[in-house]
Amino acid sequence: MSDEEVRRVSEALDEVERIADPEARVQAMSRVMADQVKRNVRWKDERSQMVFKLKSEGLSLRKIADRVGTSLGTVQDILRGHSGSWKDRPKKKATSGPDE
């Protein structure tokens, strides 16, 4: 995706925010958000596929993050199969010390 396409999408979202009538603005925002929820599922899947493809080609995690335009942590999460928030991650079991 080119920077120009990203700019146009951002400008379209700005236009929604500039709708003068508050009720009409919120209705438009609701429709955009509902559409984006569905779109995010597809986009995350496509991004994950690209991360795994680049990993299989031997790229470093940092290079993968740069190529897909995300953080190193996100790439690590994708490869670990984790897609939730930090609060949803399972807690590590405490290891027993020598006194226990």
Short mmCIF file of C-alpha atoms in Angstrom, two decimals:
data_model
loop_
_atom_site.label_atom_id
_atom_site.label_comp_id
_atom_site.label_asym_id
_atom_site.label_seq_id
_atom_site.Cartn_x
_atom_site.Cartn_y
_atom_site.Cartn_z
CA MET A 1 0.00 0.00 0.00
CA SER A 2 1.43 3.31 -0.95
CA ASP A 3 1.63 6.33 1.32
CA GLU A 4 -0.85 8.04 -1.01
CA GLU A 5 -3.49 5.37 -0.43
CA VAL A 6 -3.01 5.57 3.33
CA ARG A 7 -3.33 9.37 3.16
CA ARG A 8 -6.60 9.10 1.20
CA VAL A 9 -8.10 6.67 3.72
CA SER A 10 -7.05 8.95 6.58
CA GLU A 11 -8.59 11.95 4.86
CA ALA A 12 -11.86 10.05 4.36
CA LEU A 13 -11.95 9.29 8.09
CA ASP A 14 -11.24 12.96 8.82
CA GLU A 15 -14.29 13.84 6.69
CA VAL A 16 -16.48 11.62 8.86
CA GLU A 17 -15.20 13.48 11.93
CA ARG A 18 -16.14 16.79 10.29
CA ILE A 19 -19.81 15.92 9.76
CA ALA A 20 -21.57 18.90 11.35
CA ASP A 21 -24.66 17.15 12.73
CA PRO A 22 -23.54 15.25 15.86
CA GLU A 23 -26.13 12.49 15.42
CA ALA A 24 -25.27 11.96 11.75
CA ARG A 25 -21.56 12.03 12.63
CA VAL A 26 -21.97 9.33 15.29
CA GLN A 27 -24.10 7.21 12.96
CA ALA A 28 -21.39 7.41 10.29
CA MET A 29 -18.71 6.59 12.87
CA SER A 30 -20.72 3.55 14.00
CA ARG A 31 -20.97 2.25 10.44
CA VAL A 32 -17.25 2.74 9.84
CA MET A 33 -16.36 1.03 13.13
CA ALA A 34 -18.64 -1.93 12.40
CA ASP A 35 -17.10 -2.35 8.97
CA GLN A 36 -13.59 -2.09 10.40
CA VAL A 37 -14.24 -4.83 12.97
CA LYS A 38 -14.91 -7.24 10.11
CA ARG A 39 -12.02 -5.90 8.06
CA ASN A 40 -9.56 -6.21 10.97
CA VAL A 41 -10.06 -9.98 11.08
CA ARG A 42 -9.06 -10.27 7.42
CA TRP A 43 -6.21 -7.79 7.73
CA LYS A 44 -4.72 -9.49 10.81
CA ASP A 45 -4.89 -12.84 9.04
CA GLU A 46 -3.14 -11.47 5.97
CA ARG A 47 -0.48 -9.79 8.09
CA SER A 48 0.09 -13.05 10.00
CA GLN A 49 0.50 -14.97 6.77
CA MET A 50 3.11 -12.47 5.59
CA VAL A 51 4.99 -12.68 8.91
CA PHE A 52 5.16 -16.48 8.66
CA LYS A 53 6.19 -16.30 5.00
CA LEU A 54 9.02 -13.87 5.72
CA LYS A 55 10.11 -15.96 8.71
CA SER A 56 10.22 -19.08 6.51
CA GLU A 57 12.46 -17.13 4.12
CA GLY A 58 14.93 -16.64 6.97
CA LEU A 59 14.42 -12.95 7.70
CA SER A 60 15.22 -11.71 11.19
CA LEU A 61 12.31 -10.66 13.38
CA ARG A 62 13.46 -7.03 13.21
CA LYS A 63 13.54 -7.13 9.40
CA ILE A 64 10.09 -8.74 9.35
CA ALA A 65 8.75 -5.98 11.62
CA ASP A 66 10.21 -3.36 9.29
CA ARG A 67 8.83 -5.05 6.17
CA VAL A 68 5.27 -5.41 7.52
CA GLY A 69 5.29 -2.01 9.23
CA THR A 70 4.75 -3.11 12.80
CA SER A 71 6.69 -3.52 16.03
CA LEU A 72 9.06 -6.31 16.91
CA GLY A 73 6.73 -7.26 19.78
CA THR A 74 3.80 -7.66 17.41
CA VAL A 75 5.86 -9.93 15.16
CA GLN A 76 6.85 -12.01 18.19
CA ASP A 77 3.22 -12.26 19.29
CA ILE A 78 2.12 -13.38 15.83
CA LEU A 79 4.78 -16.08 15.72
CA ARG A 80 3.80 -17.23 19.24
CA GLY A 81 0.15 -17.36 18.21
CA HIS A 82 -0.92 -14.69 20.68
CA SER A 83 -3.36 -12.03 19.56
CA GLY A 84 -4.97 -10.82 22.78
CA SER A 85 -4.01 -8.09 25.18
CA TRP A 86 -1.35 -8.48 27.85
CA LYS A 87 -4.03 -8.86 30.54
CA ASP A 88 -5.32 -11.99 28.77
CA ARG A 89 -1.96 -13.75 28.65
CA PRO A 90 -1.58 -16.77 30.89
CA LYS A 91 0.55 -16.15 33.96
CA LYS A 92 3.84 -18.00 34.12
CA LYS A 93 3.97 -20.57 36.89
CA ALA A 94 6.31 -19.64 39.68
CA THR A 95 9.32 -21.89 39.87
CA SER A 96 10.19 -23.47 43.17
CA GLY A 97 13.23 -22.10 44.86
CA PRO A 98 15.76 -24.17 46.83
CA ASP A 99 13.98 -23.36 50.12
CA GLU A 100 10.60 -24.66 48.98
#
